[in-house]
Amino acid sequence: MPEPITLDTRIDELYKYNIARLGETLSRKLAQALASYAGKKSAGEANVEDLLSYLPMRYEDRSNLARIRDLQEGMEASLELYAKLAGGYQVGKKRGYGQPKLFIFEVTATDKEKTGRPVVVWWFVSGAHAHDIVNYYTKRLSRGARFITFGRWEWDDRRGTYALRLNKPGDELELLPAPRQGEVETRRGGEDKNEIEENPSTDDESDDPVLAAVHAGRRVPVYRKLGTFTSKRLREIVHGVLQLISDQNIKETLPADLRQRQRLIPRSNAFRQIHFPAEDASLAQYEQARSPAHLRLIFEDFFWLALGIGLKRGQRTKEHKGAKITIDASVKESIRSLLPFKLTNAQRGVVRQIFADMTSDAPMNRLLQGDVGSGKTIVALIAMLAAMENGYQIALMAPTEILAEQHSRNIKRLLAKTPHRVELLTGSLRAAEKRRLQADLAAGNISACIGTHALVQESVSFSKLGLVVIDEQHRFGVMQRAELRARGFNPDVLVMTATPIPRSLAMTVYGDLDVSVIDEMPPGRTPVETLVFGEDQRQEVKQLIRREARAGRQVYVVYPLVEESEKTDLRDATQRFEYLRDVVFPKFTVGLVHGRMKPAEKDEVMRRFLACEVQILVSTTVIEVGVDVPNASLMIVEHAERFGLSQLHQLRGRVGRGAEKSYCVLLTSDKRTSVAAERLGIMAQTSDGFVIAEKDLELRGAGELLGTRQSGLPEFRIGNLLRDQQILEQARKEVDFYLTTRAKSVETAKMIKRVKAEARFGLAAVG
Ligand code: ADP
Ligand code: MG
């Protein structure tokens, strides 16, 4: 007998337990799929905890299945059906040469009571193997085949009955063994010949009544397909594991008194119930992720993250920075003399907070948040000046070369009359030039070094680095600080972002940063008018462009550029540029800028655009962040539906920077699909970056919004930052309690040990 199953049992060893006919090969496949889902390095690391953390996407109540005669228009229901007739027919015969064939597969079926009209379940089959797939289903769904299917039933006039269209038949239709009277055979032999090798795109044919009982006559979880494992297979496996694992082996991780305060159920119950809700549980709660099982697991998810962040923060406030900064009357005076305009109240308040940080003993770690165009740059510049006046060097990092160049131009101009030397250091400098600058930097002959984040990655050394400013943080990682420290600096760090992060999220993601907000726009702005146009309105767009350019103002025309189709996207933008330049607007100067151009070329185009020598700038998203040309009053975004909302907001922020009324036209070919219309409609309705970010968070999740992949923010397994803000708040309060009142307790020590052991929190380096 193998060891009892625990949460640490390896998935690739599950075959030893005779679970759901899972053999050696399939155990290994499942381990691989889970490891890649859970972000683990190898299949061998996937364990039962990962499996149990793979949560159902929804639940189906199969304890009382609907009958055909209960069906109503638009009703969502599961039905247990018996196939009468199944087959595929080809549609769209006139599809172009070389186009794969398209079939409709259709099953006519009755229910057990055989009352009412047979219903139709159908779906599309396409692709290179369409023929085989159709044959496969025809065989599987032969007359009498029993299956359960779930979805939204609609009356179909042509067919004269209720019909259900499936998107993924592999997930939404489950074959059950045909009932065999009086036969209760238990077969749990795990020999390999009983193992089902699954066809990746299809379901298996289970004829094991013990397993079949898992799928019908009860509430069942429905999972997203994992690798080649269908929802049905996963259900069998999870069910089998939960039967074998004892409560003691699902170890509790939260202290009993915490659980009592927060009314959280034990971990073992949570893992069991989240997969198989009890007969009397409210499925509505489950659907909203508000069941006791969800609440427990979500809380735990946030708790460990909050604890990790709390530890990082505690660590930093104990550090001492190298730089000693004083801000006296003379420093203030030299700053004042350089300011090109009067600061807004919001800017002044933030400067005060930054000065307080800079003059304190612990290193500054501040996030400066302000909507696009709120004037963050000048605030950063003031901080930089304060550091330089104290004799320290500063580094300013921007996410793109264009932005680094723009910063460098502006700062050089502002500091022209001061002794501070400002240099631009980008990856594209010639080697000799780079070496010379690096030497000067190391010798302390350069005060301000501006560049892309290559600045940190390359072997740059400073002699007295006092302040690092990171512009447009959401394109960056939160890890830079650690990187800097690893290289022997512990400077003040100021991070700027236009991504208006909801408060709860900011506290979590940037929990070890202090947050300042600029919530006021500089005076004299007129709001940007946003228009959503379809393809048929191109003439109007041309007229708009002509009108603005004639009036001496400037225009951006932006094309999406996504990695997967980079080549064609770039070709589109380039062709469009040539067409606009040669055919449509021969009287105006049209420029082109994209990421693949040489930095010097890019810089030249941007310089000419800024100097108004170029009136119409065709570009890819390289101008998305930070670019500041106040005379630009019109932005056209092509294929607007391909952008995220926050990205559109950033883009739109390039206009409306001057006193002239500005416009942003979102051009889309699928204006008529409701999703696109709704999303783009939000842009037309509001210019509030906060509202837009919340929508974006709702539509796309936090990972997208913050660029999780780069940001080092752990993905939550269960928690959802938007939906679960309150739980997050509670988790943070508990963490505070353990890190302060109970700091010295054994419990706290145990919890800290646990959180450090979890690779996904990236805390290994925290001492
Ligand atoms: P962002 O916060 O998006 O980085 P910028 O710092 O680029 O915004 O500022 C946007 C524009 O507003 C710039 O042209 C800048 O010169 C101008 N600006 C910033 N602060 C003020 C102010 N207090 N008064 C007038 N104009 C300002
Ligand atoms: Mg900016």
mmCIF file with all atom_site columns, C-alpha atoms and ligand atoms in Angstrom, residues 376-377 471-472 626, ligand 2:
data_model
loop_
_atom_site.group_PDB
_atom_site.id
_atom_site.type_symbol
_atom_site.label_atom_id
_atom_site.label_alt_id
_atom_site.label_comp_id
_atom_site.label_asym_id
_atom_site.label_entity_id
_atom_site.label_seq_id
_atom_site.pdbx_PDB_ins_code
_atom_site.Cartn_x
_atom_site.Cartn_y
_atom_site.Cartn_z
_atom_site.occupancy
_atom_site.B_iso_or_equiv
_atom_site.pdbx_formal_charge
_atom_site.auth_seq_id
_atom_site.auth_comp_id
_atom_site.auth_asym_id
_atom_site.auth_atom_id
_atom_site.pdbx_PDB_model_num
ATOM   1 C  CA . LYS A 1 376 ? 3.705 64.206 -12.485 1.00 0.00 ? 376 LYS A CA 1
ATOM   2 C  CA . THR A 1 377 ? 6.890 65.035 -14.348 1.00 0.00 ? 377 THR A CA 1
ATOM   3 C  CA . ASP A 1 471 ? 8.293 56.870 -14.735 1.00 0.00 ? 471 ASP A CA 1
ATOM   4 C  CA . GLU A 1 472 ? 5.119 55.032 -15.713 1.00 0.00 ? 472 GLU A CA 1
ATOM   5 C  CA . GLY A 1 626 ? 4.180 60.076 -21.478 1.00 0.00 ? 626 GLY A CA 1
HETATM 6 MG MG . MG  B 2 .   ? 4.297 61.309 -17.662 1.00 0.00 ? 2   MG  B MG 1
#
